[in-house]
C-alpha cells in the first residue's frame, strides 16, 4: 500500500505526494499464569524486525498470547528501531475518555503521516475537505499539508527553546501565517481532530465520555451525533469567518484563582477560561488587557500574553452571538448519544442544552470551564488527548493531582522528531497496557493478527538474552525516575511518553551535566529521548564527539552550524539565544525603525557584535555596506569571524571592548546567556531581568509550568555560570582615527551597562560624522533621560522606548537620527 494525497485544488498531484510509508509493527503480548512475556521479547523483536522489511503493509498490529493473560507487554518496530512501550500486570478493562484541544498547539503538517498511513484518517479528512471547499473557497488539505512541503518526510521544526517555553515568536513561514488565520485555523483543527477520533474508533477505542476545549467541544458534539458532520463543518467555518471579521482583541493567562482574578477585571474585560486551581485566562480589548497586565505585575502575579488575534470567550464575541444562534437554528440538533462535558457549565451537557441553538452562542461568549469539566472525569481512569500537542494532558495532570490515572497524548508535539504514526501506535499500546477497553473486532482485518498461545513457544525458542544495561544507562534511569517520580520506566520509551515535558527536559539536562560532566542540549534530549539512546549520546559527548540528529556521531564543530529562518546559515553557540537575536534583528527590525535606515554604501559601527547577526543584517539590508564590529569575548569573536568570512561581509573586526579610555578590564562571559555578558556584572539584576523577560514573553496558552519555570533558581544558576576574560578597551574615536573613517551612517551599541563609557569615548570632533545611533540602555538612576539630553545636544532627534518584552526591567532602546524625522 502506498497511499498518496489527492487534493481538489491542484493539477500537480506529484508535488502533493507525501513521503513513502514506513512499515510499523505494534506487538501486544500477554502471558498467562505466572509467566511474563519478558523471556520472549528479544526473539519477537527480531521477528518483527525481519517481517517489517518484507511485508507490503504500512501498519500491522499483532496480539500474542491469551486474552486472559495476567501480564501485558507492548513494543513497536519501525524505521529499523524497536521501542519497548511498557510492561505491566493486567487489571481488567477500563473506560476511556476522549479530550479534544482548542487552538494553540496546531501546526503545519499536523497528522501528515496519519493521512499517508491510515485510510480511515485519510477518508475522514478528504470528506471534510470536500464539504468545506464551498464554505472556504479553498482545499483545507492544502492549508494543513502545504504542497511546497510535501516532498520531505514529516518532521518537527528546528528546535526552538523560546517556543518550547511558550514565548511568542510568531509564524516562521507563509504556511504558518496562512494556517494561523482564524477563518482557516478553526476548520483545520476540527478536521484533524475529527479524523483522529474516527481513527481511534476504528481501532476499537470507543469513548465512554468526552470533553473538548473551546473548538474541541464541536468535535465532541459531532461524534456524539448532536451535529451531523456536514452541519458541524458549516457551523465551524461560518463561525470562524464571523470571528475573523471582529475587531482585534487580546488575552492574558494569569496564575491566580478565579476568585482573586474576577475583582481585577473591571467592565471591559472578561474571564475567558478557568483551566486549573490557579490558572485562568482574561480577555478583552488590547488596551484593557495591557492595563491588567501592568497591574498584575505590580502585584507580583505571574501572567503572560496569549498569542491570539481575538479575545475568544469574552464580551468582544457578543456582536456575532445572535448570528451564531441563527446559524445553529438552521441546522438539525439532536440529543447526544455519547455523554460529553459542557465548556459553559463544566457539567455533563444536557439534551436541552445540546439542542438549544442559543447554547452555541453562550458557548462563544462564556468562559471555558475546563477545570470543572476535568474534575467530572475523575471517575474515568484513562484519558486520551485526540489532537495536536499535549496541553490538555498537562492540564489534566494538574487538576487530577497525584491520582491522575493514565493520560495519553496521541499526536506529537511540534518539537518532537517522531512519525505521527509511531506516536499514535505507541499511544494505542499505552492504553492497552493500562487496561483500556479496546474492541479488536472493529480493527481493520488487514492490519491485525491475533496469534494463539502457541506462538509464544516459538518466541521463547528464538529468544536471546538481552544485554545488561551499562552504568550510564543505570544512572540515567535513576535521574529519570527522580524527575518523573516513576520507578517503573521502560528501557526504550521516550522521556516524553512517560510524563516528560519541556520543563522536566530542562531539568534533566541540568542533572546530566552534574552527573556526567557533559551537557546534553534540550534539542538532543528530544532527539535522543530514550534511556538507551540518551546514554549513547552521553558517552559520545564524554568521548569528545557530538551526537547528531540522525543518531550518528562526528567530531569537530559542525554542530555549531545553524540555519536561520530566512535561510542564512551561521556559526553559533546557543540555538535559543540565536533565534532570540534573529527575531529582534531580522524579524522585529529593532535597529532599523523609528526613522533609522541604512542607505547603499553605508558605514556601520557595531559595538557588541556577539556572533555577528546585526553585522550580517547590515550586509544584507543595503548594498556595499562596510561594517566595523567590536566583540570582547573570544568565543563569540571566533564565531563572529567565521560568519563574516562565510557571508563575504566587508567588515573589520576587533576583539576588544569599547570604552572611554585605553585600558584593560575583566569581562564576565555567560556561555548560556551570552547576551547578558558584561564588564559590569550584577548577577541578581541579570537574573531578575532574565526572569522578567521569560515571563513577558510567555505568549501561548499558559500552563502550570510557567510560574515554576520563572522562579526556578536552579535553572537560572546554570544560565549564569560564568567565565572571565581580560579584555582590551579602546575609545571609539581612537579606532575612527586609525581607520580613517569620515562618515558613520549608523552606530549600534548593545554593551550591557557600558553604554555611557562608549558614548564618552567619542571625541567632540567625531560627533558630526555620526548620522544615526541606536543604543540599548540600562536606565539606572535616570540614565535614559541623561543620554537623551546628551544626544539632543549633539543635534539628533531622539526617541526612547521600552519594548514590551522588557517591561519590568531597566532595559530601554534609544533611537537618534540627525535632523527632523
PDB file of N, CA and C in Angstrom, residues 438-496:
ATOM      1  N   UNK A 438     -10.563  -2.076  24.634  1.00  0.00           N
ATOM      2  CA  UNK A 438     -10.356  -1.998  23.188  1.00  0.00           C
ATOM      3  C   UNK A 438     -11.149  -3.103  22.502  1.00  0.00           C
ATOM      4  N   UNK A 439     -11.964  -2.727  21.552  1.00  0.00           N
ATOM      5  CA  UNK A 439     -12.772  -3.696  20.802  1.00  0.00           C
ATOM      6  C   UNK A 439     -12.011  -4.070  19.525  1.00  0.00           C
ATOM      7  N   UNK A 440     -11.220  -5.143  19.598  1.00  0.00           N
ATOM      8  CA  UNK A 440     -10.395  -5.521  18.457  1.00  0.00           C
ATOM      9  C   UNK A 440     -11.224  -5.971  17.261  1.00  0.00           C
ATOM     10  N   UNK A 441     -12.486  -6.311  17.510  1.00  0.00           N
ATOM     11  CA  UNK A 441     -13.321  -6.767  16.397  1.00  0.00           C
ATOM     12  C   UNK A 441     -13.522  -5.668  15.363  1.00  0.00           C
ATOM     13  N   UNK A 442     -13.377  -4.412  15.792  1.00  0.00           N
ATOM     14  CA  UNK A 442     -13.576  -3.311  14.857  1.00  0.00           C
ATOM     15  C   UNK A 442     -12.321  -2.908  14.128  1.00  0.00           C
ATOM     16  N   UNK A 443     -11.201  -3.543  14.450  1.00  0.00           N
ATOM     17  CA  UNK A 443      -9.941  -3.155  13.827  1.00  0.00           C
ATOM     18  C   UNK A 443      -9.865  -3.682  12.402  1.00  0.00           C
ATOM     19  N   UNK A 444      -9.314  -2.899  11.439  1.00  0.00           N
ATOM     20  CA  UNK A 444      -9.210  -3.389  10.051  1.00  0.00           C
ATOM     21  C   UNK A 444      -8.512  -4.734   9.981  1.00  0.00           C
ATOM     22  N   UNK A 445      -9.127  -5.689   9.308  1.00  0.00           N
ATOM     23  CA  UNK A 445      -8.617  -7.058   9.296  1.00  0.00           C
ATOM     24  C   UNK A 445      -7.224  -7.162   8.696  1.00  0.00           C
ATOM     25  N   UNK A 446      -6.917  -6.317   7.702  1.00  0.00           N
ATOM     26  CA  UNK A 446      -5.606  -6.447   7.064  1.00  0.00           C
ATOM     27  C   UNK A 446      -4.503  -5.816   7.894  1.00  0.00           C
ATOM     28  N   UNK A 447      -4.861  -5.233   9.056  1.00  0.00           N
ATOM     29  CA  UNK A 447      -3.842  -4.623   9.899  1.00  0.00           C
ATOM     30  C   UNK A 447      -3.728  -5.309  11.255  1.00  0.00           C
ATOM     31  N   UNK A 448      -4.411  -6.431  11.437  1.00  0.00           N
ATOM     32  CA  UNK A 448      -4.418  -7.073  12.749  1.00  0.00           C
ATOM     33  C   UNK A 448      -4.207  -8.569  12.611  1.00  0.00           C
ATOM     34  N   UNK A 449      -3.261  -9.103  13.372  1.00  0.00           N
ATOM     35  CA  UNK A 449      -3.087 -10.540  13.504  1.00  0.00           C
ATOM     36  C   UNK A 449      -3.321 -10.893  14.966  1.00  0.00           C
ATOM     37  N   UNK A 450      -4.146 -11.897  15.227  1.00  0.00           N
ATOM     38  CA  UNK A 450      -4.312 -12.406  16.584  1.00  0.00           C
ATOM     39  C   UNK A 450      -3.707 -13.802  16.598  1.00  0.00           C
ATOM     40  N   UNK A 451      -2.633 -13.922  17.339  1.00  0.00           N
ATOM     41  CA  UNK A 451      -1.855 -15.159  17.340  1.00  0.00           C
ATOM     42  C   UNK A 451      -2.160 -15.929  18.616  1.00  0.00           C
ATOM     43  N   UNK A 452      -2.358 -17.232  18.488  1.00  0.00           N
ATOM     44  CA  UNK A 452      -2.729 -18.048  19.643  1.00  0.00           C
ATOM     45  C   UNK A 452      -1.546 -18.225  20.580  1.00  0.00           C
ATOM     46  N   UNK A 453      -1.842 -18.821  21.744  1.00  0.00           N
ATOM     47  CA  UNK A 453      -0.809 -19.037  22.762  1.00  0.00           C
ATOM     48  C   UNK A 453       0.382 -19.795  22.219  1.00  0.00           C
ATOM     49  N   UNK A 454       0.164 -20.696  21.246  1.00  0.00           N
ATOM     50  CA  UNK A 454       1.268 -21.486  20.730  1.00  0.00           C
ATOM     51  C   UNK A 454       2.392 -20.654  20.174  1.00  0.00           C
ATOM     52  N   UNK A 455       2.067 -19.459  19.682  1.00  0.00           N
ATOM     53  CA  UNK A 455       3.110 -18.610  19.123  1.00  0.00           C
ATOM     54  C   UNK A 455       4.125 -18.216  20.167  1.00  0.00           C
ATOM     55  N   UNK A 456       3.695 -18.184  21.414  1.00  0.00           N
ATOM     56  CA  UNK A 456       4.634 -17.799  22.465  1.00  0.00           C
ATOM     57  C   UNK A 456       5.772 -18.810  22.583  1.00  0.00           C
ATOM     58  N   UNK A 457       5.470 -20.080  22.258  1.00  0.00           N
ATOM     59  CA  UNK A 457       6.522 -21.097  22.309  1.00  0.00           C
ATOM     60  C   UNK A 457       7.610 -20.795  21.280  1.00  0.00           C
ATOM     61  N   UNK A 458       7.196 -20.410  20.084  1.00  0.00           N
ATOM     62  CA  UNK A 458       8.172 -20.059  19.050  1.00  0.00           C
ATOM     63  C   UNK A 458       9.007 -18.868  19.495  1.00  0.00           C
ATOM     64  N   UNK A 459       8.334 -17.939  20.097  1.00  0.00           N
ATOM     65  CA  UNK A 459       9.043 -16.751  20.571  1.00  0.00           C
ATOM     66  C   UNK A 459      10.102 -17.134  21.585  1.00  0.00           C
ATOM     67  N   UNK A 460       9.733 -17.986  22.495  1.00  0.00           N
ATOM     68  CA  UNK A 460      10.713 -18.357  23.519  1.00  0.00           C
ATOM     69  C   UNK A 460      11.903 -19.082  22.908  1.00  0.00           C
ATOM     70  N   UNK A 461      11.667 -19.918  21.909  1.00  0.00           N
ATOM     71  CA  UNK A 461      12.775 -20.625  21.279  1.00  0.00           C
ATOM     72  C   UNK A 461      13.727 -19.670  20.582  1.00  0.00           C
ATOM     73  N   UNK A 462      13.201 -18.574  20.040  1.00  0.00           N
ATOM     74  CA  UNK A 462      14.040 -17.637  19.301  1.00  0.00           C
ATOM     75  C   UNK A 462      14.706 -16.618  20.193  1.00  0.00           C
ATOM     76  N   UNK A 463      14.319 -16.597  21.450  1.00  0.00           N
ATOM     77  CA  UNK A 463      14.778 -15.507  22.311  1.00  0.00           C
ATOM     78  C   UNK A 463      16.265 -15.610  22.616  1.00  0.00           C
ATOM     79  N   UNK A 464      16.901 -14.460  22.687  1.00  0.00           N
ATOM     80  CA  UNK A 464      18.287 -14.356  23.131  1.00  0.00           C
ATOM     81  C   UNK A 464      18.308 -13.474  24.368  1.00  0.00           C
ATOM     82  N   UNK A 465      19.226 -13.739  25.286  1.00  0.00           N
ATOM     83  CA  UNK A 465      19.302 -12.886  26.462  1.00  0.00           C
ATOM     84  C   UNK A 465      19.660 -11.465  26.050  1.00  0.00           C
ATOM     85  N   UNK A 466      18.971 -10.482  26.635  1.00  0.00           N
ATOM     86  CA  UNK A 466      19.291  -9.088  26.329  1.00  0.00           C
ATOM     87  C   UNK A 466      20.540  -8.655  27.078  1.00  0.00           C
ATOM     88  N   UNK A 467      21.237  -7.677  26.521  1.00  0.00           N
ATOM     89  CA  UNK A 467      22.443  -7.175  27.154  1.00  0.00           C
ATOM     90  C   UNK A 467      22.096  -6.424  28.429  1.00  0.00           C
ATOM     91  N   UNK A 468      22.952  -6.576  29.427  1.00  0.00           N
ATOM     92  CA  UNK A 468      22.748  -5.843  30.674  1.00  0.00           C
ATOM     93  C   UNK A 468      22.951  -4.355  30.414  1.00  0.00           C
ATOM     94  N   UNK A 469      22.160  -3.498  31.053  1.00  0.00           N
ATOM     95  CA  UNK A 469      22.329  -2.059  30.847  1.00  0.00           C
ATOM     96  C   UNK A 469      23.676  -1.581  31.351  1.00  0.00           C
ATOM     97  N   UNK A 470      24.219  -0.571  30.682  1.00  0.00           N
ATOM     98  CA  UNK A 470      25.510  -0.012  31.073  1.00  0.00           C
ATOM     99  C   UNK A 470      25.353   0.828  32.334  1.00  0.00           C
ATOM    100  N   UNK A 471      26.514   1.193  32.924  1.00  0.00           N
ATOM    101  CA  UNK A 471      26.487   2.035  34.116  1.00  0.00           C
ATOM    102  C   UNK A 471      25.839   3.386  33.821  1.00  0.00           C
ATOM    103  N   UNK A 472      26.095   3.921  32.613  1.00  0.00           N
ATOM    104  CA  UNK A 472      25.487   5.199  32.238  1.00  0.00           C
ATOM    105  C   UNK A 472      23.969   5.052  32.146  1.00  0.00           C
ATOM    106  N   UNK A 473      23.495   3.955  31.548  1.00  0.00           N
ATOM    107  CA  UNK A 473      22.054   3.743  31.442  1.00  0.00           C
ATOM    108  C   UNK A 473      21.415   3.630  32.818  1.00  0.00           C
ATOM    109  N   UNK A 474      22.077   2.912  33.725  1.00  0.00           N
ATOM    110  CA  UNK A 474      21.519   2.757  35.071  1.00  0.00           C
ATOM    111  C   UNK A 474      21.429   4.099  35.791  1.00  0.00           C
ATOM    112  N   UNK A 475      22.472   4.897  35.654  1.00  0.00           N
ATOM    113  CA  UNK A 475      22.441   6.197  36.327  1.00  0.00           C
ATOM    114  C   UNK A 475      21.412   7.119  35.679  1.00  0.00           C
ATOM    115  N   UNK A 476      21.319   7.067  34.351  1.00  0.00           N
ATOM    116  CA  UNK A 476      20.286   7.863  33.670  1.00  0.00           C
ATOM    117  C   UNK A 476      18.888   7.434  34.111  1.00  0.00           C
ATOM    118  N   UNK A 477      18.685   6.121  34.227  1.00  0.00           N
ATOM    119  CA  UNK A 477      17.380   5.637  34.673  1.00  0.00           C
ATOM    120  C   UNK A 477      17.034   6.188  36.044  1.00  0.00           C
ATOM    121  N   UNK A 478      18.045   6.312  36.906  1.00  0.00           N
ATOM    122  CA  UNK A 478      17.825   6.898  38.220  1.00  0.00           C
ATOM    123  C   UNK A 478      17.439   8.369  38.140  1.00  0.00           C
ATOM    124  N   UNK A 479      18.111   9.092  37.232  1.00  0.00           N
ATOM    125  CA  UNK A 479      17.755  10.507  37.050  1.00  0.00           C
ATOM    126  C   UNK A 479      16.314  10.642  36.556  1.00  0.00           C
ATOM    127  N   UNK A 480      15.969   9.821  35.555  1.00  0.00           N
ATOM    128  CA  UNK A 480      14.586   9.849  35.033  1.00  0.00           C
ATOM    129  C   UNK A 480      13.593   9.562  36.153  1.00  0.00           C
ATOM    130  N   UNK A 481      13.889   8.526  36.950  1.00  0.00           N
ATOM    131  CA  UNK A 481      12.949   8.110  37.998  1.00  0.00           C
ATOM    132  C   UNK A 481      12.711   9.230  39.001  1.00  0.00           C
ATOM    133  N   UNK A 482      13.773   9.946  39.372  1.00  0.00           N
ATOM    134  CA  UNK A 482      13.618  11.032  40.349  1.00  0.00           C
ATOM    135  C   UNK A 482      12.854  12.208  39.750  1.00  0.00           C
ATOM    136  N   UNK A 483      13.157  12.536  38.488  1.00  0.00           N
ATOM    137  CA  UNK A 483      12.486  13.672  37.859  1.00  0.00           C
ATOM    138  C   UNK A 483      11.027  13.357  37.559  1.00  0.00           C
ATOM    139  N   UNK A 484      10.766  12.146  37.082  1.00  0.00           N
ATOM    140  CA  UNK A 484       9.410  11.775  36.683  1.00  0.00           C
ATOM    141  C   UNK A 484       8.601  11.159  37.818  1.00  0.00           C
ATOM    142  N   UNK A 485       9.282  10.914  38.954  1.00  0.00           N
ATOM    143  CA  UNK A 485       8.628  10.291  40.111  1.00  0.00           C
ATOM    144  C   UNK A 485       7.972   8.968  39.707  1.00  0.00           C
ATOM    145  N   UNK A 486       8.774   8.165  39.011  1.00  0.00           N
ATOM    146  CA  UNK A 486       8.277   6.894  38.487  1.00  0.00           C
ATOM    147  C   UNK A 486       9.440   5.917  38.428  1.00  0.00           C
ATOM    148  N   UNK A 487       9.350   4.866  39.209  1.00  0.00           N
ATOM    149  CA  UNK A 487      10.433   3.879  39.251  1.00  0.00           C
ATOM    150  C   UNK A 487      10.293   2.823  38.158  1.00  0.00           C
ATOM    151  N   UNK A 488       9.119   2.688  37.555  1.00  0.00           N
ATOM    152  CA  UNK A 488       8.865   1.645  36.557  1.00  0.00           C
ATOM    153  C   UNK A 488       8.960   2.259  35.159  1.00  0.00           C
ATOM    154  N   UNK A 489      10.170   2.416  34.675  1.00  0.00           N
ATOM    155  CA  UNK A 489      10.381   3.085  33.395  1.00  0.00           C
ATOM    156  C   UNK A 489      10.853   2.093  32.345  1.00  0.00           C
ATOM    157  N   UNK A 490      10.108   1.925  31.254  1.00  0.00           N
ATOM    158  CA  UNK A 490      10.566   1.052  30.173  1.00  0.00           C
ATOM    159  C   UNK A 490      11.881   1.554  29.591  1.00  0.00           C
ATOM    160  N   UNK A 491      12.683   0.607  29.146  1.00  0.00           N
ATOM    161  CA  UNK A 491      14.031   0.931  28.686  1.00  0.00           C
ATOM    162  C   UNK A 491      14.040   1.747  27.401  1.00  0.00           C
ATOM    163  N   UNK A 492      13.102   1.495  26.506  1.00  0.00           N
ATOM    164  CA  UNK A 492      13.151   2.089  25.174  1.00  0.00           C
ATOM    165  C   UNK A 492      11.968   2.998  24.867  1.00  0.00           C
ATOM    166  N   UNK A 493      11.410   3.644  25.878  1.00  0.00           N
ATOM    167  CA  UNK A 493      10.297   4.561  25.665  1.00  0.00           C
ATOM    168  C   UNK A 493      10.787   5.989  25.822  1.00  0.00           C
ATOM    169  N   UNK A 494      10.256   6.871  25.008  1.00  0.00           N
ATOM    170  CA  UNK A 494      10.660   8.273  25.033  1.00  0.00           C
ATOM    171  C   UNK A 494      10.377   8.905  26.383  1.00  0.00           C
ATOM    172  N   UNK A 495      11.267   9.783  26.804  1.00  0.00           N
ATOM    173  CA  UNK A 495      11.100  10.582  28.012  1.00  0.00           C
ATOM    174  C   UNK A 495       9.749  11.291  28.014  1.00  0.00           C
ATOM    175  N   UNK A 496       9.300  11.705  26.834  1.00  0.00           N
ATOM    176  CA  UNK A 496       8.080  12.497  26.725  1.00  0.00           C
ATOM    177  C   UNK A 496       6.822  11.631  26.682  1.00  0.00           C
TER     178      UNK A 496
END
